[in-house]
Amino acid sequence: MEEVDIAIIGAGVIGLAISSALSGLDKDIIVIEKNPSFGQETSSRNSEVIHTGIYYPKNSLKSETCIRGKELLYELCSKHGIPHRKLGKLIVASGKEGASKLNNIYKNAKECGVEDLRFLEKKAARKMEPDIKGELFLFSPEAGIIDSHSLMKFFFQSAKERNVNFTFSVEAVGIKKGNPHYEITVKEPDGGTFSFRARAVINSAGLFSDRVAELVGIDCKKSHYEIHYCKGQYFRMRNPKKFSIKHLVYPPPTERDLGIHITPDMAGGLRLGPDAKYVEDIDYNVLY
Ligand SMILES: Cc1cc2nc3c(=O)[nH]c(=O)nc-3n(C[C@H](O)[C@H](O)[C@H](O)COP(=O)(O)OP(=O)(O)OC[C@H]3O[C@@H](n4cnc5c(N)ncnc54)[C@H](O)[C@@H]3O)c2cc1C
């Protein structure tokens, strides 16, 4: 039976970034992806925003990785010419409830060590974004946008150049934990199956990561790894040049999501979204 050191399941941005980072280790690494190419699921269906870690609770893994990750991501983009832009993000609110939400964000960001967040006077905010109406404005200067496909392509190419083996249209359908190896069974495009051994398995299967965890016997319900799908939809503005939007513009987040925001993209377009709705199955069709 064939054997590798590391098998990475899933070639979204996470699997690709891991494969690129590990490719310097002189290990035999394989990436298994069920789609015909990389980044065809969540990683190509998002706002492409570089977040600054202002919402997550202090000392949480999300807070720490978001704050540090933002710096590393800007560094990586500058070093390797990955298209990105530090636009800054304006969070807009009104009323008593809005004021309390903005104050909480500000306080939380400070506690997490994000020092550059600042309240803007109405006049300054109007000057920044004349088309945006609101009463209260919080500005996060370090937020930005990135061309997520270029980022994924960079990770893919750098991993490939250092001998990571990518297999597309191949789905992991079974994982048996042995000692010291895992035995992985994959389904090939012709429907046949093939098994090989790996010393380590990395589950970067995104929305399918609970199913992959279950393949190896993890009870996702018990372990609280169960995924609850939440569908988001975006709309592209037909005439973006009619608006003078230069920054990311957000409402305060709700308990469930970040709220429908306006996102300029690298191509000069403007997107509105996503909305958020809990669903039973994955379905990428737009429902409006
Ligand atoms: C609406 C929305 C907006 C977002 N906006 C932002 C944003 O602005 N900024 C930000 O930083 N993040 C944002 N995110 C989050 C970000 O998009 C995700 O965290 C990220 O894309 C997850 O990447 P991933 O590699 O884990 O998953 P995915 O991109 O889903 O990749 C998982 C891969 O695993 C493969 N796979 C699954 N099961 C198997 C199997 N059994 N065998 C082989 N392959 C398998 C899949 O085909 C897929 O390619 C947003 C998310 C959503 C939903």
mmCIF file of C-alpha atoms and ligand atoms in Angstrom:
data_model
loop_
_atom_site.group_PDB
_atom_site.id
_atom_site.type_symbol
_atom_site.label_atom_id
_atom_site.label_comp_id
_atom_site.label_asym_id
_atom_site.label_seq_id
_atom_site.Cartn_x
_atom_site.Cartn_y
_atom_site.Cartn_z
ATOM 1 C CA MET A 1 0.000 0.000 0.000
ATOM 2 C CA GLU A 2 1.288 3.462 -0.894
ATOM 3 C CA GLU A 3 2.303 5.688 1.982
ATOM 4 C CA VAL A 4 2.707 9.441 2.554
ATOM 5 C CA ASP A 5 3.705 11.504 5.586
ATOM 6 C CA ILE A 6 0.764 13.932 5.534
ATOM 7 C CA ALA A 7 -2.642 13.828 3.816
ATOM 8 C CA ILE A 8 -4.561 17.113 3.671
ATOM 9 C CA ILE A 9 -8.279 16.754 2.939
ATOM 10 C CA GLY A 10 -9.705 19.806 1.178
ATOM 11 C CA ALA A 11 -8.140 22.453 -1.047
ATOM 12 C CA GLY A 12 -9.950 25.584 0.082
ATOM 13 C CA VAL A 13 -7.894 28.481 1.377
ATOM 14 C CA ILE A 14 -7.197 26.629 4.635
ATOM 15 C CA GLY A 15 -5.939 23.386 3.057
ATOM 16 C CA LEU A 16 -3.921 25.371 0.520
ATOM 17 C CA ALA A 17 -2.333 27.599 3.182
ATOM 18 C CA ILE A 18 -1.449 24.542 5.274
ATOM 19 C CA SER A 19 0.010 22.740 2.258
ATOM 20 C CA SER A 20 2.120 25.785 1.415
ATOM 21 C CA ALA A 21 3.327 26.189 5.011
ATOM 22 C CA LEU A 22 4.218 22.492 5.373
ATOM 23 C CA SER A 23 5.833 22.202 1.958
ATOM 24 C CA GLY A 24 9.158 23.405 3.381
ATOM 25 C CA LEU A 25 9.401 20.440 5.756
ATOM 26 C CA ASP A 26 10.723 17.911 3.274
ATOM 27 C CA LYS A 27 7.776 15.579 3.902
ATOM 28 C CA ASP A 28 5.756 13.556 1.445
ATOM 29 C CA ILE A 29 2.455 15.504 1.309
ATOM 30 C CA ILE A 30 -0.738 14.861 -0.632
ATOM 31 C CA VAL A 31 -3.794 17.144 -0.909
ATOM 32 C CA ILE A 32 -7.103 15.454 -1.732
ATOM 33 C CA GLU A 33 -9.854 17.621 -3.236
ATOM 34 C CA LYS A 34 -13.251 16.361 -4.372
ATOM 35 C CA ASN A 35 -13.792 19.196 -6.876
ATOM 36 C CA PRO A 36 -11.956 19.492 -10.214
ATOM 37 C CA SER A 37 -9.924 22.448 -8.909
ATOM 38 C CA PHE A 38 -9.046 24.269 -5.689
ATOM 39 C CA GLY A 39 -11.199 26.887 -3.943
ATOM 40 C CA GLN A 40 -14.593 26.063 -5.428
ATOM 41 C CA GLU A 41 -16.626 26.139 -2.203
ATOM 42 C CA THR A 42 -16.693 28.688 0.645
ATOM 43 C CA SER A 43 -13.279 30.123 -0.208
ATOM 44 C CA SER A 44 -14.590 31.559 -3.463
ATOM 45 C CA ARG A 45 -17.928 32.693 -1.996
ATOM 46 C CA ASN A 46 -17.161 35.332 0.586
ATOM 47 C CA SER A 47 -16.664 39.074 1.087
ATOM 48 C CA GLU A 48 -12.866 38.941 0.552
ATOM 49 C CA VAL A 49 -12.405 41.220 3.523
ATOM 50 C CA ILE A 50 -9.250 41.237 5.637
ATOM 51 C CA HIS A 51 -10.708 41.484 9.119
ATOM 52 C CA THR A 52 -9.045 43.153 12.079
ATOM 53 C CA GLY A 53 -10.246 41.114 15.059
ATOM 54 C CA ILE A 54 -12.493 43.715 16.686
ATOM 55 C CA TYR A 55 -15.534 41.514 17.379
ATOM 56 C CA TYR A 56 -14.107 38.312 18.848
ATOM 57 C CA PRO A 57 -13.806 37.880 22.628
ATOM 58 C CA LYS A 58 -10.449 38.607 24.257
ATOM 59 C CA ASN A 59 -8.070 35.624 24.454
ATOM 60 C CA SER A 60 -10.216 33.534 22.110
ATOM 61 C CA LEU A 61 -8.440 31.628 19.351
ATOM 62 C CA LYS A 62 -10.427 33.599 16.778
ATOM 63 C CA SER A 63 -9.300 36.913 18.256
ATOM 64 C CA GLU A 64 -5.650 35.906 18.430
ATOM 65 C CA THR A 65 -5.503 34.363 14.952
ATOM 66 C CA CYS A 66 -7.452 37.194 13.346
ATOM 67 C CA ILE A 67 -5.224 39.932 14.791
ATOM 68 C CA ARG A 68 -1.958 38.130 14.041
ATOM 69 C CA GLY A 69 -3.285 36.713 10.774
ATOM 70 C CA LYS A 70 -4.164 40.164 9.485
ATOM 71 C CA GLU A 71 -0.556 41.314 9.900
ATOM 72 C CA LEU A 72 0.850 38.177 8.301
ATOM 73 C CA LEU A 73 -1.612 38.404 5.428
ATOM 74 C CA TYR A 74 -0.703 42.021 4.600
ATOM 75 C CA GLU A 75 2.994 41.081 4.782
ATOM 76 C CA LEU A 76 2.477 38.071 2.501
ATOM 77 C CA CYS A 77 0.447 40.093 -0.016
ATOM 78 C CA SER A 78 3.031 42.882 -0.185
ATOM 79 C CA LYS A 79 5.931 40.463 -0.515
ATOM 80 C CA HIS A 80 4.365 38.354 -3.275
ATOM 81 C CA GLY A 81 2.306 40.917 -5.183
ATOM 82 C CA ILE A 82 -1.075 39.434 -4.192
ATOM 83 C CA PRO A 83 -3.707 42.088 -5.032
ATOM 84 C CA HIS A 84 -5.129 43.706 -1.894
ATOM 85 C CA ARG A 85 -6.052 47.156 -0.610
ATOM 86 C CA LYS A 86 -6.196 48.545 2.926
ATOM 87 C CA LEU A 87 -9.412 50.551 2.567
ATOM 88 C CA GLY A 88 -10.524 50.916 6.161
ATOM 89 C CA LYS A 89 -13.946 49.994 7.451
ATOM 90 C CA LEU A 90 -16.715 52.273 8.633
ATOM 91 C CA ILE A 91 -19.278 50.823 11.039
ATOM 92 C CA VAL A 92 -22.417 52.936 10.904
ATOM 93 C CA ALA A 93 -25.224 53.030 13.470
ATOM 94 C CA SER A 94 -28.029 55.202 14.782
ATOM 95 C CA GLY A 95 -30.074 55.471 17.963
ATOM 96 C CA LYS A 96 -29.462 54.325 21.511
ATOM 97 C CA GLU A 97 -29.117 50.667 20.651
ATOM 98 C CA GLY A 98 -26.670 51.478 17.838
ATOM 99 C CA ALA A 99 -24.584 53.636 20.195
ATOM 100 C CA SER A 100 -24.405 50.860 22.758
ATOM 101 C CA LYS A 101 -23.336 48.341 20.095
ATOM 102 C CA LEU A 102 -20.579 50.624 18.780
ATOM 103 C CA ASN A 103 -19.345 51.303 22.320
ATOM 104 C CA ASN A 104 -19.198 47.574 22.990
ATOM 105 C CA ILE A 105 -17.211 46.949 19.805
ATOM 106 C CA TYR A 106 -14.803 49.738 20.733
ATOM 107 C CA LYS A 107 -14.360 48.380 24.264
ATOM 108 C CA ASN A 108 -13.885 44.820 23.073
ATOM 109 C CA ALA A 109 -11.337 45.855 20.433
ATOM 110 C CA LYS A 110 -9.321 47.757 23.072
ATOM 111 C CA GLU A 111 -9.394 44.754 25.398
ATOM 112 C CA CYS A 112 -8.105 42.594 22.537
ATOM 113 C CA GLY A 113 -5.245 45.028 21.902
ATOM 114 C CA VAL A 114 -6.647 46.667 18.744
ATOM 115 C CA GLU A 115 -5.749 50.282 19.449
ATOM 116 C CA ASP A 116 -6.453 52.010 16.164
ATOM 117 C CA LEU A 117 -10.267 51.946 16.214
ATOM 118 C CA ARG A 118 -11.730 55.460 16.495
ATOM 119 C CA PHE A 119 -15.099 57.221 16.604
ATOM 120 C CA LEU A 120 -15.634 59.803 13.878
ATOM 121 C CA GLU A 121 -17.593 63.031 14.038
ATOM 122 C CA LYS A 122 -20.576 63.064 11.694
ATOM 123 C CA LYS A 123 -18.898 65.709 9.541
ATOM 124 C CA ALA A 124 -15.693 63.693 9.148
ATOM 125 C CA ALA A 125 -17.678 60.554 8.308
ATOM 126 C CA ARG A 126 -19.777 62.431 5.728
ATOM 127 C CA LYS A 127 -16.584 63.696 4.138
ATOM 128 C CA MET A 128 -15.229 60.170 4.017
ATOM 129 C CA GLU A 129 -18.433 58.636 2.627
ATOM 130 C CA PRO A 130 -20.891 61.277 1.353
ATOM 131 C CA ASP A 131 -23.431 58.658 0.231
ATOM 132 C CA ILE A 132 -23.722 57.045 3.667
ATOM 133 C CA LYS A 133 -26.301 58.336 6.132
ATOM 134 C CA GLY A 134 -26.087 57.593 9.836
ATOM 135 C CA GLU A 135 -25.560 59.174 13.223
ATOM 136 C CA LEU A 136 -22.677 57.259 14.755
ATOM 137 C CA PHE A 137 -19.501 56.130 13.085
ATOM 138 C CA LEU A 138 -16.673 53.862 14.171
ATOM 139 C CA PHE A 139 -13.650 53.569 11.884
ATOM 140 C CA SER A 140 -11.252 50.637 11.629
ATOM 141 C CA PRO A 141 -8.349 51.816 9.434
ATOM 142 C CA GLU A 142 -6.581 48.459 9.045
ATOM 143 C CA ALA A 143 -9.467 46.534 7.435
ATOM 144 C CA GLY A 144 -8.999 45.752 3.766
ATOM 145 C CA ILE A 145 -9.897 43.656 0.772
ATOM 146 C CA ILE A 146 -8.012 40.904 -1.020
ATOM 147 C CA ASP A 147 -8.290 39.019 -4.277
ATOM 148 C CA SER A 148 -8.982 35.641 -2.674
ATOM 149 C CA HIS A 149 -8.381 33.689 -5.880
ATOM 150 C CA SER A 150 -4.885 35.173 -6.240
ATOM 151 C CA LEU A 151 -4.173 34.282 -2.619
ATOM 152 C CA MET A 152 -5.236 30.677 -3.214
ATOM 153 C CA LYS A 153 -3.266 30.503 -6.445
ATOM 154 C CA PHE A 154 -0.179 31.714 -4.613
ATOM 155 C CA PHE A 155 -0.518 29.005 -1.931
ATOM 156 C CA PHE A 156 -1.235 26.346 -4.574
ATOM 157 C CA GLN A 157 1.760 27.243 -6.711
ATOM 158 C CA SER A 158 4.184 27.611 -3.829
ATOM 159 C CA ALA A 159 3.135 24.200 -2.469
ATOM 160 C CA LYS A 160 3.374 22.567 -5.901
ATOM 161 C CA GLU A 161 6.814 24.026 -6.527
ATOM 162 C CA ARG A 162 7.947 22.315 -3.340
ATOM 163 C CA ASN A 163 6.589 18.940 -4.382
ATOM 164 C CA VAL A 164 3.209 18.793 -2.667
ATOM 165 C CA ASN A 165 1.076 16.401 -4.682
ATOM 166 C CA PHE A 166 -2.473 17.628 -5.492
ATOM 167 C CA THR A 167 -5.191 15.198 -6.547
ATOM 168 C CA PHE A 168 -8.441 16.713 -7.831
ATOM 169 C CA SER A 169 -11.874 15.140 -8.390
ATOM 170 C CA VAL A 170 -10.968 12.658 -5.671
ATOM 171 C CA GLU A 171 -13.057 12.408 -2.501
ATOM 172 C CA ALA A 172 -11.995 11.004 0.866
ATOM 173 C CA VAL A 173 -14.690 8.456 1.750
ATOM 174 C CA GLY A 174 -13.060 6.431 4.509
ATOM 175 C CA ILE A 175 -10.412 6.905 7.184
ATOM 176 C CA LYS A 176 -9.279 4.118 9.482
ATOM 177 C CA LYS A 177 -7.102 5.034 12.439
ATOM 178 C CA GLY A 178 -4.260 2.575 12.837
ATOM 179 C CA ASN A 179 -0.947 2.743 14.605
ATOM 180 C CA PRO A 180 1.109 4.618 13.489
ATOM 181 C CA HIS A 181 -0.758 5.141 10.203
ATOM 182 C CA TYR A 182 -4.183 6.193 9.060
ATOM 183 C CA GLU A 183 -5.606 4.281 6.131
ATOM 184 C CA ILE A 184 -7.456 6.612 3.792
ATOM 185 C CA THR A 185 -9.858 5.449 1.111
ATOM 186 C CA VAL A 186 -10.701 7.808 -1.722
ATOM 187 C CA LYS A 187 -13.280 7.686 -4.487
ATOM 188 C CA GLU A 188 -11.814 8.377 -7.910
ATOM 189 C CA PRO A 189 -13.578 10.135 -10.829
ATOM 190 C CA ASP A 190 -14.472 6.783 -12.476
ATOM 191 C CA GLY A 191 -16.227 5.649 -9.269
ATOM 192 C CA GLY A 192 -13.465 3.254 -8.260
ATOM 193 C CA THR A 193 -11.790 3.428 -4.868
ATOM 194 C CA PHE A 194 -8.178 3.485 -3.815
ATOM 195 C CA SER A 195 -6.571 3.248 -0.378
ATOM 196 C CA PHE A 196 -3.254 4.559 0.916
ATOM 197 C CA ARG A 197 -1.587 5.241 4.245
ATOM 198 C CA ALA A 198 -0.719 8.551 5.885
ATOM 199 C CA ARG A 199 1.117 9.230 9.144
ATOM 200 C CA ALA A 200 -0.929 12.400 9.724
ATOM 201 C CA VAL A 201 -4.284 13.547 8.359
ATOM 202 C CA ILE A 202 -5.329 17.193 8.271
ATOM 203 C CA ASN A 203 -9.044 17.862 8.033
ATOM 204 C CA SER A 204 -9.523 21.114 6.098
ATOM 205 C CA ALA A 205 -12.799 20.080 4.493
ATOM 206 C CA GLY A 206 -14.700 23.283 5.326
ATOM 207 C CA LEU A 207 -18.449 22.699 5.446
ATOM 208 C CA PHE A 208 -17.791 18.971 5.134
ATOM 209 C CA SER A 209 -15.278 18.802 7.978
ATOM 210 C CA ASP A 210 -17.810 17.240 10.360
ATOM 211 C CA ARG A 211 -18.438 14.426 7.869
ATOM 212 C CA VAL A 212 -14.691 13.902 7.447
ATOM 213 C CA ALA A 213 -14.268 13.831 11.246
ATOM 214 C CA GLU A 214 -17.009 11.207 11.410
ATOM 215 C CA LEU A 215 -15.135 9.040 8.892
ATOM 216 C CA VAL A 216 -12.476 8.512 11.518
ATOM 217 C CA GLY A 217 -15.016 7.785 14.252
ATOM 218 C CA ILE A 218 -15.394 11.187 15.948
ATOM 219 C CA ASP A 219 -18.920 11.715 17.243
ATOM 220 C CA CYS A 220 -19.527 15.286 16.056
ATOM 221 C CA LYS A 221 -22.722 15.751 18.027
ATOM 222 C CA LYS A 222 -21.050 14.753 21.282
ATOM 223 C CA SER A 223 -17.903 16.725 20.533
ATOM 224 C CA HIS A 224 -19.864 19.833 19.466
ATOM 225 C CA TYR A 225 -18.273 19.773 16.003
ATOM 226 C CA GLU A 226 -21.613 19.486 14.256
ATOM 227 C CA ILE A 227 -22.013 22.104 11.519
ATOM 228 C CA HIS A 228 -25.219 24.146 11.155
ATOM 229 C CA TYR A 229 -25.342 25.573 7.659
ATOM 230 C CA CYS A 230 -26.045 29.265 7.294
ATOM 231 C CA LYS A 231 -26.641 30.507 3.745
ATOM 232 C CA GLY A 232 -25.616 34.007 2.649
ATOM 233 C CA GLN A 233 -26.396 35.745 -0.633
ATOM 234 C CA TYR A 234 -24.765 38.753 -2.284
ATOM 235 C CA PHE A 235 -25.893 41.258 -4.881
ATOM 236 C CA ARG A 236 -23.578 43.123 -7.207
ATOM 237 C CA MET A 237 -24.407 46.805 -7.844
ATOM 238 C CA ARG A 238 -25.031 47.400 -11.528
ATOM 239 C CA ASN A 239 -23.563 50.922 -11.661
ATOM 240 C CA PRO A 240 -20.929 51.081 -8.926
ATOM 241 C CA LYS A 241 -19.486 54.309 -10.317
ATOM 242 C CA LYS A 242 -22.761 56.102 -9.466
ATOM 243 C CA PHE A 243 -21.802 55.788 -5.803
ATOM 244 C CA SER A 244 -18.785 57.282 -4.139
ATOM 245 C CA ILE A 245 -18.170 54.363 -1.736
ATOM 246 C CA LYS A 246 -14.461 54.071 -0.995
ATOM 247 C CA HIS A 247 -14.455 52.089 2.242
ATOM 248 C CA LEU A 248 -15.979 48.928 3.604
ATOM 249 C CA VAL A 249 -19.278 49.991 5.147
ATOM 250 C CA TYR A 250 -20.893 47.791 7.806
ATOM 251 C CA PRO A 251 -23.797 47.968 10.224
ATOM 252 C CA PRO A 252 -23.070 46.743 13.770
ATOM 253 C CA PRO A 253 -23.045 42.928 13.781
ATOM 254 C CA THR A 254 -26.076 40.933 14.878
ATOM 255 C CA GLU A 255 -25.786 37.911 17.175
ATOM 256 C CA ARG A 256 -25.742 35.669 14.121
ATOM 257 C CA ASP A 257 -23.740 37.510 11.477
ATOM 258 C CA LEU A 258 -21.811 40.627 10.529
ATOM 259 C CA GLY A 259 -24.826 42.247 8.885
ATOM 260 C CA ILE A 260 -25.343 43.164 5.238
ATOM 261 C CA HIS A 261 -22.314 45.238 4.287
ATOM 262 C CA ILE A 262 -21.118 47.169 1.257
ATOM 263 C CA THR A 263 -17.901 45.738 -0.067
ATOM 264 C CA PRO A 264 -15.832 47.321 -2.805
ATOM 265 C CA ASP A 265 -13.887 44.630 -4.668
ATOM 266 C CA MET A 266 -10.485 44.683 -6.351
ATOM 267 C CA ALA A 267 -12.105 45.056 -9.791
ATOM 268 C CA GLY A 268 -13.849 48.338 -8.862
ATOM 269 C CA GLY A 269 -17.239 46.719 -8.275
ATOM 270 C CA LEU A 270 -19.538 46.996 -5.261
ATOM 271 C CA ARG A 271 -21.247 44.081 -3.559
ATOM 272 C CA LEU A 272 -24.058 44.080 -1.020
ATOM 273 C CA GLY A 273 -24.492 41.167 1.320
ATOM 274 C CA PRO A 274 -24.544 38.592 2.654
ATOM 275 C CA ASP A 275 -27.922 38.010 4.200
ATOM 276 C CA ALA A 276 -28.050 35.030 6.568
ATOM 277 C CA LYS A 277 -30.471 32.155 6.795
ATOM 278 C CA TYR A 278 -30.106 28.780 8.490
ATOM 279 C CA VAL A 279 -30.656 25.938 6.022
ATOM 280 C CA GLU A 280 -30.617 22.139 6.074
ATOM 281 C CA ASP A 281 -28.448 21.507 3.014
ATOM 282 C CA ILE A 282 -25.724 23.165 0.991
ATOM 283 C CA ASP A 283 -27.242 24.883 -2.025
ATOM 284 C CA TYR A 284 -25.347 27.645 -3.796
ATOM 285 C CA ASN A 285 -28.303 28.810 -5.915
ATOM 286 C CA VAL A 286 -29.448 32.370 -5.318
ATOM 287 C CA LEU A 287 -32.985 32.170 -4.000
ATOM 288 C CA TYR A 288 -34.378 35.615 -4.879
HETATM 289 C C1 LIG B 1 -20.925 34.516 3.302
HETATM 290 C C2 LIG B 1 -19.522 34.411 3.832
HETATM 291 C C3 LIG B 1 -18.697 35.536 3.844
HETATM 292 C C4 LIG B 1 -17.407 35.458 4.353
HETATM 293 N N1 LIG B 1 -16.591 36.559 4.305
HETATM 294 C C5 LIG B 1 -15.311 36.463 4.741
HETATM 295 C C6 LIG B 1 -14.441 37.582 4.665
HETATM 296 O O1 LIG B 1 -14.802 38.634 4.177
HETATM 297 N N2 LIG B 1 -13.191 37.438 5.156
HETATM 298 C C7 LIG B 1 -12.733 36.268 5.703
HETATM 299 O O2 LIG B 1 -11.577 36.203 6.148
HETATM 300 N N3 LIG B 1 -13.544 35.174 5.748
HETATM 301 C C8 LIG B 1 -14.796 35.250 5.284
HETATM 302 N N4 LIG B 1 -15.612 34.156 5.332
HETATM 303 C C9 LIG B 1 -15.060 32.895 5.857
HETATM 304 C C10 LIG B 1 -14.151 32.215 4.834
HETATM 305 O O3 LIG B 1 -14.714 32.263 3.540
HETATM 306 C C11 LIG B 1 -13.954 30.761 5.266
HETATM 307 O O4 LIG B 1 -13.471 30.750 6.598
HETATM 308 C C12 LIG B 1 -12.943 30.029 4.395
HETATM 309 O O5 LIG B 1 -13.210 30.174 3.025
HETATM 310 C C13 LIG B 1 -12.968 28.561 4.776
HETATM 311 O O6 LIG B 1 -12.034 27.903 3.970
HETATM 312 P P1 LIG B 1 -11.882 26.347 4.045
HETATM 313 O O7 LIG B 1 -10.665 25.995 3.262
HETATM 314 O O8 LIG B 1 -11.942 25.921 5.478
HETATM 315 O O9 LIG B 1 -13.211 25.767 3.392
HETATM 316 P P2 LIG B 1 -13.626 25.572 1.853
HETATM 317 O O10 LIG B 1 -13.238 26.710 1.024
HETATM 318 O O11 LIG B 1 -15.066 25.188 1.853
HETATM 319 O O12 LIG B 1 -12.741 24.344 1.412
HETATM 320 C C14 LIG B 1 -12.991 23.033 1.850
HETATM 321 C C15 LIG B 1 -12.628 22.114 0.719
HETATM 322 O O13 LIG B 1 -12.705 20.777 1.153
HETATM 323 C C16 LIG B 1 -13.187 19.985 0.081
HETATM 324 N N5 LIG B 1 -13.711 18.729 0.633
HETATM 325 C C17 LIG B 1 -14.721 18.594 1.525
HETATM 326 N N6 LIG B 1 -14.909 17.290 1.831
HETATM 327 C C18 LIG B 1 -14.001 16.582 1.108
HETATM 328 C C19 LIG B 1 -13.697 15.204 0.993
HETATM 329 N N7 LIG B 1 -14.378 14.262 1.689
HETATM 330 N N8 LIG B 1 -12.710 14.844 0.146
HETATM 331 C C20 LIG B 1 -12.024 15.764 -0.563
HETATM 332 N N9 LIG B 1 -12.279 17.098 -0.493
HETATM 333 C C21 LIG B 1 -13.233 17.504 0.333
HETATM 334 C C22 LIG B 1 -14.271 20.871 -0.531
HETATM 335 O O14 LIG B 1 -14.600 20.475 -1.843
HETATM 336 C C23 LIG B 1 -13.611 22.236 -0.468
HETATM 337 O O15 LIG B 1 -12.897 22.554 -1.629
HETATM 338 C C24 LIG B 1 -16.918 34.215 4.849
HETATM 339 C C25 LIG B 1 -17.741 33.085 4.829
HETATM 340 C C26 LIG B 1 -19.029 33.182 4.318
HETATM 341 C C27 LIG B 1 -19.879 31.953 4.289
#
